[in-house]
Coordinates of C-alpha atoms (C1' of nucleotides) in Angstrom, one line a residue:
Chain A
M136 CA 158.3 68.9 117.1
T137 CA 160.1 71.1 114.7
N138 CA 162.9 69.8 112.6
N139 CA 165.0 71.1 109.7
N140 CA 162.7 69.6 107.1
H141 CA 159.8 71.3 108.6
P142 CA 160.6 74.9 109.5
V143 CA 158.0 76.7 111.6
R144 CA 155.6 78.9 109.8
V145 CA 153.7 81.6 111.8
R146 CA 151.4 84.4 110.9
F147 CA 150.2 87.6 112.3
A148 CA 146.6 88.2 111.2
P149 CA 145.2 91.6 112.2
S150 CA 141.9 92.8 111.0
P151 CA 141.9 96.3 109.5
T152 CA 139.1 97.6 111.7
G153 CA 141.5 99.7 113.7
H154 CA 145.0 100.8 114.3
L155 CA 147.9 98.5 115.1
H156 CA 147.7 98.9 118.9
I157 CA 150.1 97.9 121.6
G158 CA 148.5 94.5 122.1
G159 CA 148.5 93.7 118.4
A160 CA 152.1 94.8 118.2
R161 CA 153.2 92.5 121.0
T162 CA 151.4 89.6 119.3
A163 CA 153.2 90.5 116.0
L164 CA 156.5 90.7 117.9
F165 CA 156.2 87.3 119.5
N166 CA 155.3 85.7 116.2
Y167 CA 158.2 87.5 114.6
L168 CA 160.7 86.6 117.3
F169 CA 159.6 83.0 117.3
A170 CA 159.9 82.8 113.6
R171 CA 163.3 84.4 113.5
N172 CA 164.6 82.4 116.4
L173 CA 163.8 79.2 114.7
K174 CA 164.6 80.4 111.2
G175 CA 161.0 79.9 110.1
A176 CA 158.6 82.0 108.1
F177 CA 156.6 85.0 109.3
I178 CA 153.5 85.6 107.3
L179 CA 151.3 88.7 107.3
R180 CA 147.6 88.1 106.6
I181 CA 144.9 90.8 106.6
E182 CA 141.6 89.5 107.9
D183 CA 139.2 91.7 106.2
T184 CA 136.1 89.6 105.8
D185 CA 134.2 92.2 107.8
R186 CA 133.5 94.5 104.9
E187 CA 131.5 96.8 107.0
R188 CA 134.3 97.8 109.3
S189 CA 137.5 97.0 107.3
T190 CA 139.1 99.9 105.6
Q191 CA 142.1 100.5 103.4
E192 CA 143.1 103.3 105.6
Y193 CA 143.5 101.0 108.6
T194 CA 145.4 98.5 106.5
D195 CA 147.9 101.2 105.6
F196 CA 148.2 102.2 109.3
I197 CA 148.9 98.6 110.3
L198 CA 151.5 98.2 107.5
K199 CA 153.1 101.4 108.6
G200 CA 153.3 100.2 112.2
M201 CA 154.8 96.9 111.1
E202 CA 157.4 98.7 109.1
W203 CA 158.3 101.1 111.8
L204 CA 158.8 98.3 114.3
G205 CA 160.9 96.4 111.8
F206 CA 158.7 93.3 111.5
E207 CA 159.7 92.3 108.0
W208 CA 157.3 89.6 106.8
D209 CA 158.4 86.8 104.5
E210 CA 155.1 86.2 102.8
G211 CA 152.0 88.4 102.2
P212 CA 150.3 90.5 103.0
F213 CA 147.5 88.2 102.0
H214 CA 144.0 89.5 102.0
Q215 CA 141.1 87.2 102.8
T216 CA 138.8 89.1 100.5
E217 CA 140.9 87.8 97.7
R218 CA 140.5 84.2 98.8
M219 CA 136.8 83.9 98.7
A220 CA 136.8 81.1 96.0
L221 CA 139.0 79.1 98.3
Y222 CA 136.5 79.3 101.2
R223 CA 133.7 78.3 98.9
E224 CA 135.7 75.3 97.8
Y225 CA 136.2 74.2 101.4
V226 CA 132.6 74.6 102.2
E227 CA 131.6 72.4 99.3
K228 CA 134.0 69.8 100.6
L229 CA 132.3 69.9 104.0
L230 CA 128.9 69.9 102.5
K231 CA 129.7 66.9 100.4
E232 CA 131.0 65.0 103.4
D233 CA 127.9 65.9 105.4
K234 CA 130.0 67.9 107.8
A235 CA 128.1 71.1 107.0
Y236 CA 124.5 71.9 106.3
R237 CA 122.1 74.6 105.1
C238 CA 120.4 76.5 107.9
Y239 CA 117.2 78.4 107.1
C240 CA 116.7 79.9 110.5
T241 CA 116.4 83.7 110.4
A242 CA 118.5 86.0 112.5
E243 CA 115.3 87.1 114.3
E244 CA 114.3 83.6 115.2
L245 CA 117.8 82.9 116.5
E246 CA 117.8 86.0 118.5
V247 CA 114.6 85.1 120.2
R248 CA 116.0 81.6 121.1
R249 CA 119.2 83.1 122.3
K250 CA 117.5 85.3 124.7
A251 CA 115.2 82.5 125.9
L252 CA 118.1 80.2 126.6
L253 CA 120.0 82.9 128.4
A254 CA 117.0 83.8 130.5
A255 CA 116.7 80.1 131.4
G256 CA 120.3 80.2 132.6
K257 CA 121.6 78.1 129.8
K258 CA 124.4 78.6 127.5
P259 CA 123.0 80.3 124.4
K260 CA 124.0 77.9 121.6
Y261 CA 122.3 77.0 118.3
E262 CA 120.0 74.1 119.0
G263 CA 120.4 72.5 115.6
K264 CA 117.0 73.0 114.2
C265 CA 118.2 72.6 110.6
R266 CA 120.9 70.1 111.4
N267 CA 119.1 67.1 110.2
L268 CA 117.3 68.4 107.2
D269 CA 117.6 66.3 104.1
P270 CA 120.5 67.9 102.2
R271 CA 118.9 66.9 98.9
L272 CA 116.0 69.2 99.5
P273 CA 115.9 72.1 97.0
A274 CA 118.6 74.6 97.7
G275 CA 119.2 78.1 96.7
S276 CA 121.8 79.4 94.2
L277 CA 124.5 79.8 96.7
A278 CA 126.2 76.5 96.3
G279 CA 125.8 76.7 92.5
S280 CA 122.7 74.7 92.4
T281 CA 120.2 75.4 89.6
I282 CA 117.2 74.7 91.7
H283 CA 116.0 77.7 93.7
D284 CA 114.6 77.7 97.1
P285 CA 113.2 81.2 97.8
R286 CA 114.2 81.0 101.4
K287 CA 117.6 82.5 102.4
Y288 CA 120.0 80.2 104.2
C289 CA 123.5 80.1 105.6
I290 CA 125.9 77.2 105.9
R291 CA 126.6 75.7 109.3
F292 CA 129.2 73.3 110.5
K293 CA 127.8 70.0 111.8
A294 CA 129.9 69.9 114.9
P295 CA 130.5 66.6 116.7
Q296 CA 128.5 66.6 119.9
T297 CA 130.2 64.1 122.1
G298 CA 133.6 63.7 123.7
E299 CA 136.0 66.4 124.4
V300 CA 138.6 68.6 122.6
V301 CA 141.9 68.6 124.3
F302 CA 144.9 70.5 123.2
K303 CA 148.2 71.6 124.7
D304 CA 148.8 75.3 124.7
I305 CA 152.5 76.1 124.7
C306 CA 152.0 78.9 127.2
R307 CA 149.3 77.4 129.3
G308 CA 149.5 73.7 129.2
E309 CA 146.6 71.3 128.6
I310 CA 143.2 72.7 128.0
K311 CA 140.0 70.7 127.7
F312 CA 136.6 71.6 126.4
N313 CA 133.5 69.5 126.3
R314 CA 132.2 69.2 122.7
E315 CA 128.7 69.8 123.9
E316 CA 129.7 73.3 124.7
L317 CA 130.4 74.0 121.1
D318 CA 127.5 74.6 118.8
D319 CA 127.1 74.5 115.0
M320 CA 128.9 77.7 114.0
I321 CA 128.1 79.5 110.8
L322 CA 130.6 78.9 108.0
L323 CA 129.0 81.0 105.3
R324 CA 126.7 83.8 106.0
T325 CA 123.4 84.3 104.1
D326 CA 125.1 86.6 101.8
G327 CA 127.7 83.9 101.0
T328 CA 130.6 85.5 102.8
P329 CA 132.7 83.3 105.1
T330 CA 133.0 83.9 108.9
Y331 CA 136.1 84.4 110.9
N332 CA 136.4 81.0 112.6
F333 CA 136.2 79.3 109.2
T334 CA 138.5 81.6 107.3
V335 CA 141.3 81.3 109.9
V336 CA 141.2 77.6 109.7
V337 CA 141.2 77.4 105.9
D338 CA 143.9 80.0 105.8
D339 CA 146.1 78.4 108.4
V340 CA 145.6 75.0 106.7
T341 CA 146.4 76.2 103.2
M342 CA 149.3 78.4 104.4
H343 CA 150.7 75.5 106.3
I344 CA 150.9 77.4 109.6
T345 CA 152.6 75.3 112.2
H346 CA 152.2 77.6 115.2
V347 CA 149.2 79.8 116.0
I348 CA 150.4 82.5 118.3
R349 CA 147.7 85.0 119.3
G350 CA 146.0 86.9 122.1
D351 CA 144.3 84.8 124.7
D352 CA 141.0 86.3 123.8
H353 CA 141.0 83.6 121.1
L354 CA 141.4 80.8 123.6
N355 CA 137.7 80.1 123.5
N356 CA 137.7 79.9 119.7
T357 CA 140.4 77.3 119.6
P358 CA 138.3 74.2 120.3
R359 CA 135.9 75.2 117.5
Q360 CA 138.7 75.6 115.2
I361 CA 140.2 72.3 116.1
Q362 CA 137.0 70.6 115.2
L363 CA 137.2 72.3 111.8
Y364 CA 140.8 71.0 111.4
E365 CA 139.5 67.6 112.2
A366 CA 136.7 67.8 109.7
L367 CA 139.1 69.0 107.1
H368 CA 141.4 66.1 107.8
S369 CA 144.2 68.5 108.6
P370 CA 146.8 68.2 111.4
T371 CA 146.2 70.9 114.0
P372 CA 148.9 73.4 114.5
H373 CA 150.5 74.2 117.9
F374 CA 148.8 76.9 119.8
A375 CA 150.2 79.6 122.1
H376 CA 147.8 82.0 123.7
L377 CA 149.4 85.2 124.9
P378 CA 148.1 87.1 127.9
M379 CA 146.5 90.5 127.4
I380 CA 148.1 93.9 127.9
L381 CA 146.1 96.1 130.2
G382 CA 145.9 99.8 131.0
P383 CA 147.0 101.2 134.4
D384 CA 143.4 100.7 135.6
K385 CA 143.8 97.0 134.8
Q386 CA 141.2 97.4 132.1
K387 CA 141.7 96.4 128.5
L388 CA 143.9 98.9 126.8
S389 CA 141.9 101.5 124.9
K390 CA 141.9 105.1 123.7
R391 CA 141.3 106.2 127.2
H392 CA 144.7 105.1 128.1
G393 CA 146.4 107.4 125.6
A394 CA 148.1 106.1 122.5
V395 CA 145.9 103.9 120.4
S396 CA 148.3 103.3 117.5
V397 CA 151.9 102.2 117.9
V398 CA 152.8 104.8 115.3
E399 CA 151.8 107.3 118.0
Y400 CA 154.8 106.2 120.0
K401 CA 156.9 107.2 117.0
T402 CA 155.6 110.7 117.1
Q403 CA 156.2 110.7 120.9
G404 CA 159.8 110.1 120.2
F405 CA 160.2 106.4 121.0
L406 CA 162.8 104.3 119.3
P407 CA 161.4 101.2 117.6
E408 CA 164.0 99.0 119.2
A409 CA 163.1 100.3 122.6
M410 CA 159.4 99.5 121.9
L411 CA 160.4 96.0 120.9
N412 CA 162.4 95.7 124.1
Y413 CA 159.7 96.9 126.3
L414 CA 156.9 95.0 124.7
A415 CA 158.9 91.8 124.8
R416 CA 159.3 92.2 128.6
L417 CA 155.6 92.3 129.0
G418 CA 155.0 88.6 129.6
W419 CA 158.5 87.4 128.8
S420 CA 161.8 87.6 130.6
H421 CA 165.4 86.4 130.3
G422 CA 166.9 86.3 133.8
D423 CA 167.4 89.7 135.2
Q424 CA 168.2 91.3 131.9
E425 CA 166.1 94.4 131.1
I426 CA 167.8 95.9 128.0
F427 CA 167.9 93.8 124.8
T428 CA 168.9 94.6 121.3
K429 CA 166.7 93.2 118.6
K430 CA 169.4 90.5 117.9
E431 CA 169.4 89.5 121.5
L432 CA 165.6 89.3 121.6
I433 CA 165.7 87.0 118.6
A434 CA 168.4 84.9 120.1
Y435 CA 166.8 84.5 123.5
F436 CA 163.1 84.4 122.8
D437 CA 161.3 81.3 123.8
L438 CA 157.5 80.8 123.8
H439 CA 157.7 78.4 126.7
T440 CA 158.9 81.1 129.0
V441 CA 156.0 83.4 128.3
G442 CA 153.9 84.0 131.3
K443 CA 150.2 83.4 131.7
S444 CA 148.8 86.4 133.5
P445 CA 148.0 89.7 131.9
S446 CA 150.4 92.7 132.3
V447 CA 149.9 96.4 132.7
F448 CA 151.5 98.7 130.2
D449 CA 153.6 101.1 132.3
I450 CA 154.5 104.2 130.2
E451 CA 157.1 105.2 132.8
K452 CA 159.1 102.0 132.4
C453 CA 158.7 102.2 128.7
K454 CA 160.3 105.6 128.8
W455 CA 163.1 104.4 130.9
V456 CA 163.8 101.5 128.4
N457 CA 163.6 104.1 125.6
H458 CA 166.2 106.2 127.4
Q459 CA 168.5 103.3 127.9
H460 CA 168.4 102.6 124.1
M461 CA 168.9 106.3 123.3
V462 CA 172.0 106.5 125.5
R463 CA 173.5 103.5 123.8
L464 CA 173.3 105.2 120.4
S465 CA 176.4 106.9 119.0
D466 CA 176.4 110.7 119.0
Q467 CA 175.8 110.9 115.3
E468 CA 172.9 108.4 115.6
I469 CA 171.3 110.4 118.4
F470 CA 171.5 113.6 116.4
V471 CA 170.1 112.0 113.2
A472 CA 167.3 110.5 115.3
T473 CA 166.5 113.7 117.0
K474 CA 166.6 116.0 114.0
P475 CA 163.0 115.4 112.9
Y476 CA 161.8 116.3 116.3
L477 CA 163.7 119.5 116.2
E478 CA 162.2 120.3 112.9
E479 CA 158.8 119.7 114.4
L480 CA 159.7 122.6 116.7
G481 CA 160.5 124.7 113.8
I482 CA 164.3 124.3 114.0
E483 CA 166.0 123.7 110.7
I484 CA 169.6 122.8 110.9
D485 CA 172.0 123.5 108.0
V486 CA 174.3 120.7 107.0
A487 CA 177.2 122.9 107.9
D488 CA 176.0 123.0 111.5
Y489 CA 175.6 119.2 112.0
D490 CA 178.7 119.1 114.1
F491 CA 177.3 121.9 116.3
G492 CA 173.9 120.1 116.3
T493 CA 175.4 116.8 117.4
K494 CA 177.3 118.3 120.3
A495 CA 174.3 120.3 121.3
V496 CA 171.8 117.5 121.3
C497 CA 174.2 115.0 122.9
S498 CA 175.0 117.3 125.7
E499 CA 171.4 116.9 126.7
K500 CA 171.0 113.2 126.2
E501 CA 170.8 112.4 129.9
R502 CA 167.9 114.8 130.2
G503 CA 165.4 113.5 127.6
K504 CA 163.8 110.2 127.9
T505 CA 162.3 110.4 124.4
L506 CA 163.6 111.9 121.3
K507 CA 160.8 114.5 121.5
E508 CA 161.9 115.5 125.0
L509 CA 165.5 115.6 123.9
A510 CA 164.6 118.0 121.1
E511 CA 162.6 120.2 123.4
V512 CA 165.3 120.4 126.0
S513 CA 168.1 121.1 123.5
A514 CA 166.1 123.6 121.5
F515 CA 167.7 126.6 123.2
Y516 CA 171.0 125.9 121.5
F517 CA 169.4 126.6 118.2
R518 CA 167.3 129.6 118.9
D519 CA 168.7 133.0 119.7
A520 CA 165.3 134.2 120.7
L521 CA 165.1 132.3 123.9
V522 CA 161.9 131.2 125.6
W523 CA 162.2 132.9 129.0
D524 CA 161.3 131.2 132.2
E525 CA 159.9 134.1 134.1
K526 CA 160.7 132.9 137.6
A527 CA 164.3 132.2 136.6
V528 CA 164.6 135.6 135.1
E529 CA 163.2 137.2 138.2
K530 CA 165.4 135.3 140.5
W531 CA 168.7 135.4 138.7
L532 CA 168.6 138.3 136.2
N533 CA 168.0 141.0 138.8
E534 CA 170.3 144.0 139.3
E535 CA 172.8 142.0 141.2
G536 CA 172.8 139.2 138.7
K537 CA 173.3 141.6 135.8
K538 CA 176.2 143.3 137.5
R539 CA 177.9 140.0 137.8
L540 CA 177.1 139.0 134.3
K541 CA 178.6 142.2 133.0
M542 CA 182.0 141.2 134.5
L543 CA 181.6 137.8 133.1
R544 CA 180.8 139.1 129.7
E545 CA 183.9 141.3 129.7
A546 CA 186.2 138.4 130.8
F547 CA 184.7 136.2 128.1
A548 CA 185.1 138.8 125.4
H549 CA 188.8 138.9 125.9
L550 CA 189.3 135.2 125.6
K551 CA 191.5 134.0 122.8
N552 CA 190.8 130.3 123.2
W553 CA 187.2 129.2 123.6
D554 CA 186.8 125.8 125.1
A555 CA 185.4 124.5 128.3
A556 CA 188.7 124.7 130.2
S557 CA 189.5 128.3 129.2
V558 CA 186.0 129.4 129.9
Q559 CA 186.2 127.8 133.3
I560 CA 189.4 129.7 134.2
A561 CA 187.9 133.0 133.1
F562 CA 184.8 132.2 135.1
K563 CA 186.7 131.4 138.2
E564 CA 188.6 134.6 138.0
V565 CA 185.5 136.6 137.9
Q566 CA 184.0 134.6 140.7
E567 CA 187.1 135.4 142.9
K568 CA 187.2 139.0 141.9
L569 CA 183.6 139.5 142.9
E570 CA 184.1 137.5 146.0
I571 CA 181.3 135.2 145.2
K572 CA 181.5 132.3 147.6
K573 CA 179.2 129.9 145.9
M574 CA 179.6 129.2 142.2
V575 CA 175.9 128.7 141.8
D576 CA 175.5 132.5 142.3
L577 CA 177.4 133.2 139.2
A578 CA 176.5 130.1 137.2
Q579 CA 172.8 130.6 137.4
P580 CA 172.6 134.1 136.0
C581 CA 174.8 132.9 133.2
R582 CA 172.7 129.9 132.6
V583 CA 169.5 131.8 132.5
A584 CA 171.1 134.3 130.1
L585 CA 172.3 131.5 127.9
T586 CA 169.4 129.1 128.0
G587 CA 166.4 131.0 129.4
T588 CA 166.0 128.5 132.2
T589 CA 167.7 127.3 135.3
V590 CA 168.2 123.8 133.9
S591 CA 170.9 122.8 131.4
P592 CA 174.0 120.8 131.0
G593 CA 177.2 122.0 132.8
I594 CA 177.6 125.7 132.3
F595 CA 181.1 125.4 130.8
E596 CA 179.9 122.8 128.4
V597 CA 177.0 124.9 127.3
L598 CA 179.4 127.9 126.8
A599 CA 181.8 125.8 124.9
I600 CA 179.2 124.3 122.6
L601 CA 177.5 127.6 122.0
G602 CA 180.8 129.2 121.0
Q603 CA 182.1 132.6 121.9
E604 CA 180.1 134.7 119.4
R605 CA 176.8 133.2 120.3
S606 CA 177.5 133.2 124.0
L607 CA 178.4 136.9 124.0
K608 CA 175.4 137.8 122.0
R609 CA 173.1 136.1 124.5
L610 CA 174.8 137.7 127.4
D611 CA 174.4 141.1 125.8
H612 CA 170.9 140.4 125.1
A613 CA 170.2 139.5 128.7
L614 CA 172.0 142.5 129.9
N615 CA 170.2 144.9 127.6
T616 CA 166.7 143.7 128.2
P617 CA 165.3 145.6 131.2
A618 CA 162.5 143.2 131.8
H619 CA 161.8 140.0 130.1
K620 CA 158.2 139.4 129.5
Chain B
rG185 C1' 123.8 82.2 133.6
rC186 C1' 127.2 78.6 131.3
rU187 C1' 132.3 77.4 129.6
rC188 C1' 137.4 78.4 129.6
rC189 C1' 141.6 81.2 131.4
rC190 C1' 144.4 84.0 135.1
rU191 C1' 146.3 85.4 140.5
rU192 C1' 154.5 86.9 143.7
rC193 C1' 156.2 94.2 145.9
rG194 C1' 152.1 100.1 143.2
rU195 C1' 154.0 98.1 138.1
rC196 C1' 157.1 94.5 134.9
rU197 C1' 159.1 90.1 136.5
rA198 C1' 162.7 85.8 138.8
rG199 C1' 161.3 81.5 141.3
rU200 C1' 159.6 74.5 138.4
rG201 C1' 159.5 71.0 146.7
rG202 C1' 164.5 72.5 150.7
rC203 C1' 169.5 77.5 147.6
rC204 C1' 163.6 82.2 149.9
rU205 C1' 165.2 86.0 156.0
rA206 C1' 161.4 85.6 148.2
rG207 C1' 165.9 88.1 143.8
rG208 C1' 166.1 92.0 139.8
rA209 C1' 164.0 96.3 137.2
rC210 C1' 160.6 100.7 136.8
rG211 C1' 158.4 104.1 140.1
rU212 C1' 158.7 106.2 145.2
rG213 C1' 161.7 108.1 149.8
rG214 C1' 166.7 109.0 151.9
rC215 C1' 172.0 109.8 151.3
rC216 C1' 176.4 110.6 148.2
rC217 C1' 178.2 113.1 143.7
rU218 C1' 177.3 118.4 142.2
rC219 C1' 177.4 125.1 139.1
rU220 C1' 171.3 123.9 138.0
rC221 C1' 168.8 119.6 136.2
rA222 C1' 169.8 115.0 134.9
rC223 C1' 173.0 110.7 134.8
rG224 C1' 175.6 107.6 138.2
rG225 C1' 176.5 105.2 143.1
rC226 C1' 174.6 103.6 147.8
rU227 C1' 170.3 102.8 150.7
rA228 C1' 165.0 102.2 152.4
rA229 C1' 159.9 101.0 152.3
rA230 C1' 157.2 97.4 149.3
rA231 C1' 154.6 91.0 147.3
rC232 C1' 153.8 84.8 147.4
rA233 C1' 144.8 86.6 147.1
rC234 C1' 142.5 83.3 151.0
rG235 C1' 141.3 78.4 153.1
rG236 C1' 142.1 73.3 153.1
rG237 C1' 145.0 69.2 151.9
rU238 C1' 149.7 66.2 149.9
rU239 C1' 154.7 66.2 152.1
rC240 C1' 159.8 65.6 156.9
rG241 C1' 159.3 70.4 154.2
rA242 C1' 155.4 74.4 150.1
rC243 C1' 155.7 80.6 146.4
rU244 C1' 156.3 76.1 144.0
rC245 C1' 151.8 70.0 143.6
rC246 C1' 146.2 68.9 144.4
rC247 C1' 141.2 70.7 145.8
rG248 C1' 138.0 74.6 147.1
rU249 C1' 136.8 80.0 147.9
rA250 C1' 137.3 84.9 146.5
rG251 C1' 138.7 88.4 142.8
rG252 C1' 139.8 89.5 137.7
rG253 C1' 139.5 88.4 132.4
rA254 C1' 137.7 86.1 127.9
rG255 C1' 134.1 83.5 125.0
rC256 C1' 129.0 82.0 124.4
rA257 C1' 127.3 86.8 117.1
rC258 C1' 125.2 85.7 109.9
rC259 C1' 132.4 90.7 114.6
rA260 C1' 137.3 89.5 114.1

RNA sequence: GCUCCCUUCGUCUAGUGGCCUAGGACGUGGCCCUCUCACGGCUAAAACACGGGUUCGACUCCCGUAGGGAGCACCA
């Protein structure tokens, strides 16, 4: 169905009435992967025909999210508000071919009918009151006519009423709708602006979209749109409806579930590639593989293997995936990635200390699942004024602990070489001299003095990274502080 | 109410009629490693929504039921 002369063309078409959220990002991802996998074009289109709710601010948020995730688009962003003339043109075409008509019904009238139909247990569809009005009757100025009809009107699609619409969804297989179910939808509102179902079709036709990949909340719109393609004498694209992403309570993902915007995951310290990886695994899989690079995702992605049922966004697994990606980074990369989060904590690192910073941060890489966590957990390296864990101080920096630390401090002070091995030897000597059976009884006081807490990388590693001067300073400080607040 | 869609461990998923005593991963429990915490290794518990068919044989095909979701706008 796709060949070299006809490369695939897909689009991601968010409406700027909110942030780029997880679900939207996944839709964008699948479009992107599909396009890249088949060397096709990925187009970005902003569906901003809802002037009430669309804002430039949201458009910017969406663009920022796309950039962070690395979804480079090949064409666009196109804005529907800039294509109004085009929609008018297509309405004229339909009007001329008697495939659309003017409807003078008021919103109030319609609402009354809608409620009545619903109350009668019927599907609330437009009953076609204006469907067979003579089109030559006086019309308003909307269509460029010079004759004025004082009544307001909108333009409706004259939908075929018999037979069925059948299409083959790439993810779901064959889907059928009875045309009777579909009513005469509005194409142009009374104020002359086009509606969603119409603009998507006109845009997808004129942009030569070959595959429409979108959330399955659009499944019900598809037959209406297909009728429009038919009326426009345009071939219908292939459709792929993606299952939704749910919150832990199996409800549609919303603010209640935490992060609204994908950009929020950036501030939480997630790597964009990890997000791609996790999002891709929601609804799609490739054997037993869990960790994918972007390249692998592009190489392996296949719409046909996308599942049908909705999936729950599990932040714990997302963190695990993130950690897997973090650990695969080089030491330099980890440091560079973590630096902004350290700065967020008020820790500025001089270029001269990058080597120290790299060692410090990387020594903690097993302990932080996000860059933010990594920054938090390695912060002690950079601050001489430690944040004391009260319980730890109470337990390990008591009289006995300090007595031991004093010995340790002396031994460390006399060391000529300062590296993990030398420090370990000195440590062991003190341990033996004091007849401390378990290493933990000497290591913990030392660890608390050095880090403020009972948790850190191996004590010799911490000592080595900190360096002799800084280590002694911290030991002194711990020894000289009678009671830490 | 009507129409359409969905249904494998708590979660993400593998599975396309016999390979399934249903596999992997996250999470959870246990053990090992160990100077703390992690990491890592091993291990355990944990699922085919239900009921009918079809078939020599169904997680896999068909039909119902139940549950969930979406749409039915001059929102997108």
